[in-house]
Amino acid sequence: MDNRTSVIKGKPVLWMVIPCYNEEAVLPITSPEFLDELSHLIGLGKVSPESRILFVNDGSKDRTWDIIKDLSKQDPHFIGIAQSRNRGHQNAVLAGLMEAKDRCDIAISIDCDGQDDISAMEQMVDAYHDGCEIVYGVRSDRDSDTWFKRTTAQGYYKVLNRMGVEVVYNHADYRLTSSRVMQHFADFHEVNLFLRGMFPLVGFKSTSVYYSRKERAAGKSHYPLKKMLGLAFEGITSFSIKPITMVVKLGAVISLAGLAAFIWAIIAAATGSHISGWIWACCLVCLLGGIQLFSVGIIGEYVGKTYLESKHRPRYIISDRTWGDNDAKLKVTDWPKPDRK
Ligand code: UDP
Ligand code: MG
């Protein structure tokens, strides 16, 4: 599969891919910062002036899409697509990357709230020029997190690794990918998305860039505990069948213990001892019943996933583009070059 990367490696066309959901408070603050960084990279000759900042409106209910359309009128570097409804962060990032893959040489996905250090993009682009096709943005500390989020997140990465899921520790979705990686990524058809676990599976030379994560510039997080747990569960069950193996092992150990107890009871009864029975029997029934339910639940989770995958539903639907369906409108050569502050 050929791509544009090899053709114009000197000045690659960069697309920043930025998911936005109800971000009317944040966009006016962070959009100039994105443009500022892009101008900086263009000024240094590290990326092409044809580069773009792509906002993906994920079915926002506030003025987010209006703001994106206004931005696209103010500066040709700002462009946007709108999803037909809210589908979640992972699907919004995917929609942006798939939109970008044939139109740029490299894409950098980043949240729109300013938490990820925008200036780390330069290092990412440098790593690309050094031959890396995936560059993971990794948080060097978790000081801006609450104690609870920090502890659970760190424990979670360890559990994921134990389960055999390959994820880069403390990396979320701030990531540079080459168009070649995105082309191959398009062949991953799953609908249960956990992007940070999927990209390492694509392969190619990769590296990490470290940055310190900040507070949100404005607005509030869309990842309450319930959604966080959902994504965490997705990460395990979409990538690993170890939970099933663990349940099978647990089941085997418990049944062997039950069998041993049963044999012991028969021998004890045969040798004339009195077996005080019903309490133990109840405990055993409860224990086994609980384990069976747990096991069936886990198996059900995988069956459910298979069901969802088998439907092959679209993972995103784009309802609008700031440039309509005419890609020629993306071509801009004379544009105002704002100075980097
Ligand atoms: N987001 C999205 N769709 C959603 C929820 C969030 O596109 O359904 C975007 C959001 O606008 C932001 C990014 O995903 O750019 C991360 O969300 P957030 O900052 O709320 O998560 P946190 O950083 O608190 O984990
Ligand atoms: Mg955030």
CSV table of N, CA and C and ligand atoms in Angstrom, one decimal, residues 18-23 56 58 86-89 92 110-113 115 149 213 216 220-223 227, ligand 1:
chain,number,residue,atom,x,y,z
A,18,ILE,N,-9.3,16.4,16.5
A,18,ILE,CA,-9.7,16.9,17.9
A,18,ILE,C,-11.2,16.6,18.1
A,19,PRO,N,-11.5,15.6,19.0
A,19,PRO,CA,-12.9,15.3,19.3
A,19,PRO,C,-13.5,16.3,20.2
A,20,CYS,N,-14.8,16.7,19.9
A,20,CYS,CA,-15.4,17.8,20.8
A,20,CYS,C,-16.8,17.4,21.1
A,21,TYR,N,-17.1,17.4,22.4
A,21,TYR,CA,-18.5,17.1,22.8
A,21,TYR,C,-18.9,18.1,23.8
A,22,ASN,N,-19.9,18.9,23.5
A,22,ASN,CA,-20.3,20.0,24.3
A,22,ASN,C,-19.2,20.8,24.9
A,23,GLU,N,-18.4,21.4,24.0
A,23,GLU,CA,-17.2,22.1,24.4
A,23,GLU,C,-17.2,23.6,24.1
A,56,VAL,N,-13.8,17.3,15.4
A,56,VAL,CA,-14.9,16.3,15.2
A,56,VAL,C,-16.0,16.6,16.2
A,58,ASP,N,-18.9,15.7,18.1
A,58,ASP,CA,-19.5,14.4,18.4
A,58,ASP,C,-21.0,14.5,18.9
A,86,ASN,N,-24.2,11.7,19.0
A,86,ASN,CA,-23.1,11.5,20.0
A,86,ASN,C,-22.8,10.0,20.0
A,87,ARG,N,-21.6,9.6,19.7
A,87,ARG,CA,-21.2,8.2,19.7
A,87,ARG,C,-20.1,7.9,20.7
A,88,GLY,N,-19.6,8.9,21.4
A,88,GLY,CA,-18.5,8.7,22.3
A,88,GLY,C,-17.1,9.0,21.8
A,89,HIS,N,-16.2,9.3,22.7
A,89,HIS,CA,-14.9,9.8,22.4
A,89,HIS,C,-14.1,8.9,21.4
A,92,ALA,N,-15.4,9.2,17.9
A,92,ALA,CA,-15.2,10.5,17.4
A,92,ALA,C,-13.7,10.6,16.9
A,110,ILE,N,-5.8,14.5,19.6
A,110,ILE,CA,-5.6,15.2,20.9
A,110,ILE,C,-7.0,15.7,21.4
A,111,ASP,N,-7.2,15.7,22.7
A,111,ASP,CA,-8.5,16.2,23.3
A,111,ASP,C,-8.5,17.7,23.1
A,112,CYS,N,-9.7,18.2,23.1
A,112,CYS,CA,-9.9,19.7,22.8
A,112,CYS,C,-9.8,20.5,24.1
A,113,ASP,N,-9.6,19.9,25.3
A,113,ASP,CA,-9.7,20.7,26.5
A,113,ASP,C,-8.4,21.3,27.0
A,115,GLN,N,-5.9,19.8,28.1
A,115,GLN,CA,-5.2,19.0,29.2
A,115,GLN,C,-3.9,18.4,28.7
A,149,LYS,N,-8.5,8.9,40.9
A,149,LYS,CA,-8.3,8.6,39.5
A,149,LYS,C,-6.9,8.1,39.3
A,213,ARG,N,0.4,16.5,32.2
A,213,ARG,CA,-1.0,16.8,31.9
A,213,ARG,C,-1.5,17.8,32.8
A,216,ARG,N,-8.2,20.9,33.0
A,216,ARG,CA,-9.0,21.3,31.9
A,216,ARG,C,-9.1,22.8,31.8
A,220,LYS,N,-16.4,20.9,32.0
A,220,LYS,CA,-16.1,19.7,32.9
A,220,LYS,C,-16.0,18.4,32.2
A,221,SER,N,-15.3,17.5,32.8
A,221,SER,CA,-15.0,16.2,32.2
A,221,SER,C,-16.3,15.5,31.8
A,222,HIS,N,-16.3,14.7,30.7
A,222,HIS,CA,-17.4,13.9,30.2
A,222,HIS,C,-17.2,12.5,30.6
A,223,TYR,N,-16.1,12.2,31.4
A,223,TYR,CA,-15.8,10.9,31.8
A,223,TYR,C,-16.1,10.7,33.3
A,227,LYS,N,-18.6,6.0,33.1
A,227,LYS,CA,-18.0,5.9,31.7
A,227,LYS,C,-16.6,5.3,31.8
B,1,UDP,N1,-15.6,13.6,24.0
B,1,UDP,C1,-16.3,13.2,22.8
B,1,UDP,N2,-17.4,12.5,23.0
B,1,UDP,C2,-17.9,12.2,24.2
B,1,UDP,C3,-17.2,12.5,25.3
B,1,UDP,C4,-16.0,13.3,25.2
B,1,UDP,O1,-15.8,13.6,21.7
B,1,UDP,O2,-19.0,11.5,24.2
B,1,UDP,C5,-14.3,14.4,23.8
B,1,UDP,C6,-14.3,15.7,24.7
B,1,UDP,O3,-14.8,16.8,24.0
B,1,UDP,C7,-12.7,15.8,24.9
B,1,UDP,C8,-12.3,14.4,24.9
B,1,UDP,O4,-13.3,13.6,24.3
B,1,UDP,O5,-12.1,16.5,23.8
B,1,UDP,C9,-12.0,13.9,26.3
B,1,UDP,O6,-13.1,14.1,27.1
B,1,UDP,P1,-13.0,14.7,28.6
B,1,UDP,O7,-12.0,15.8,28.6
B,1,UDP,O8,-14.4,15.0,29.1
B,1,UDP,O9,-12.4,13.4,29.4
B,1,UDP,P2,-11.3,13.4,30.6
B,1,UDP,O10,-10.1,14.2,30.1
B,1,UDP,O11,-11.9,14.0,31.8
B,1,UDP,O12,-11.0,11.9,30.8
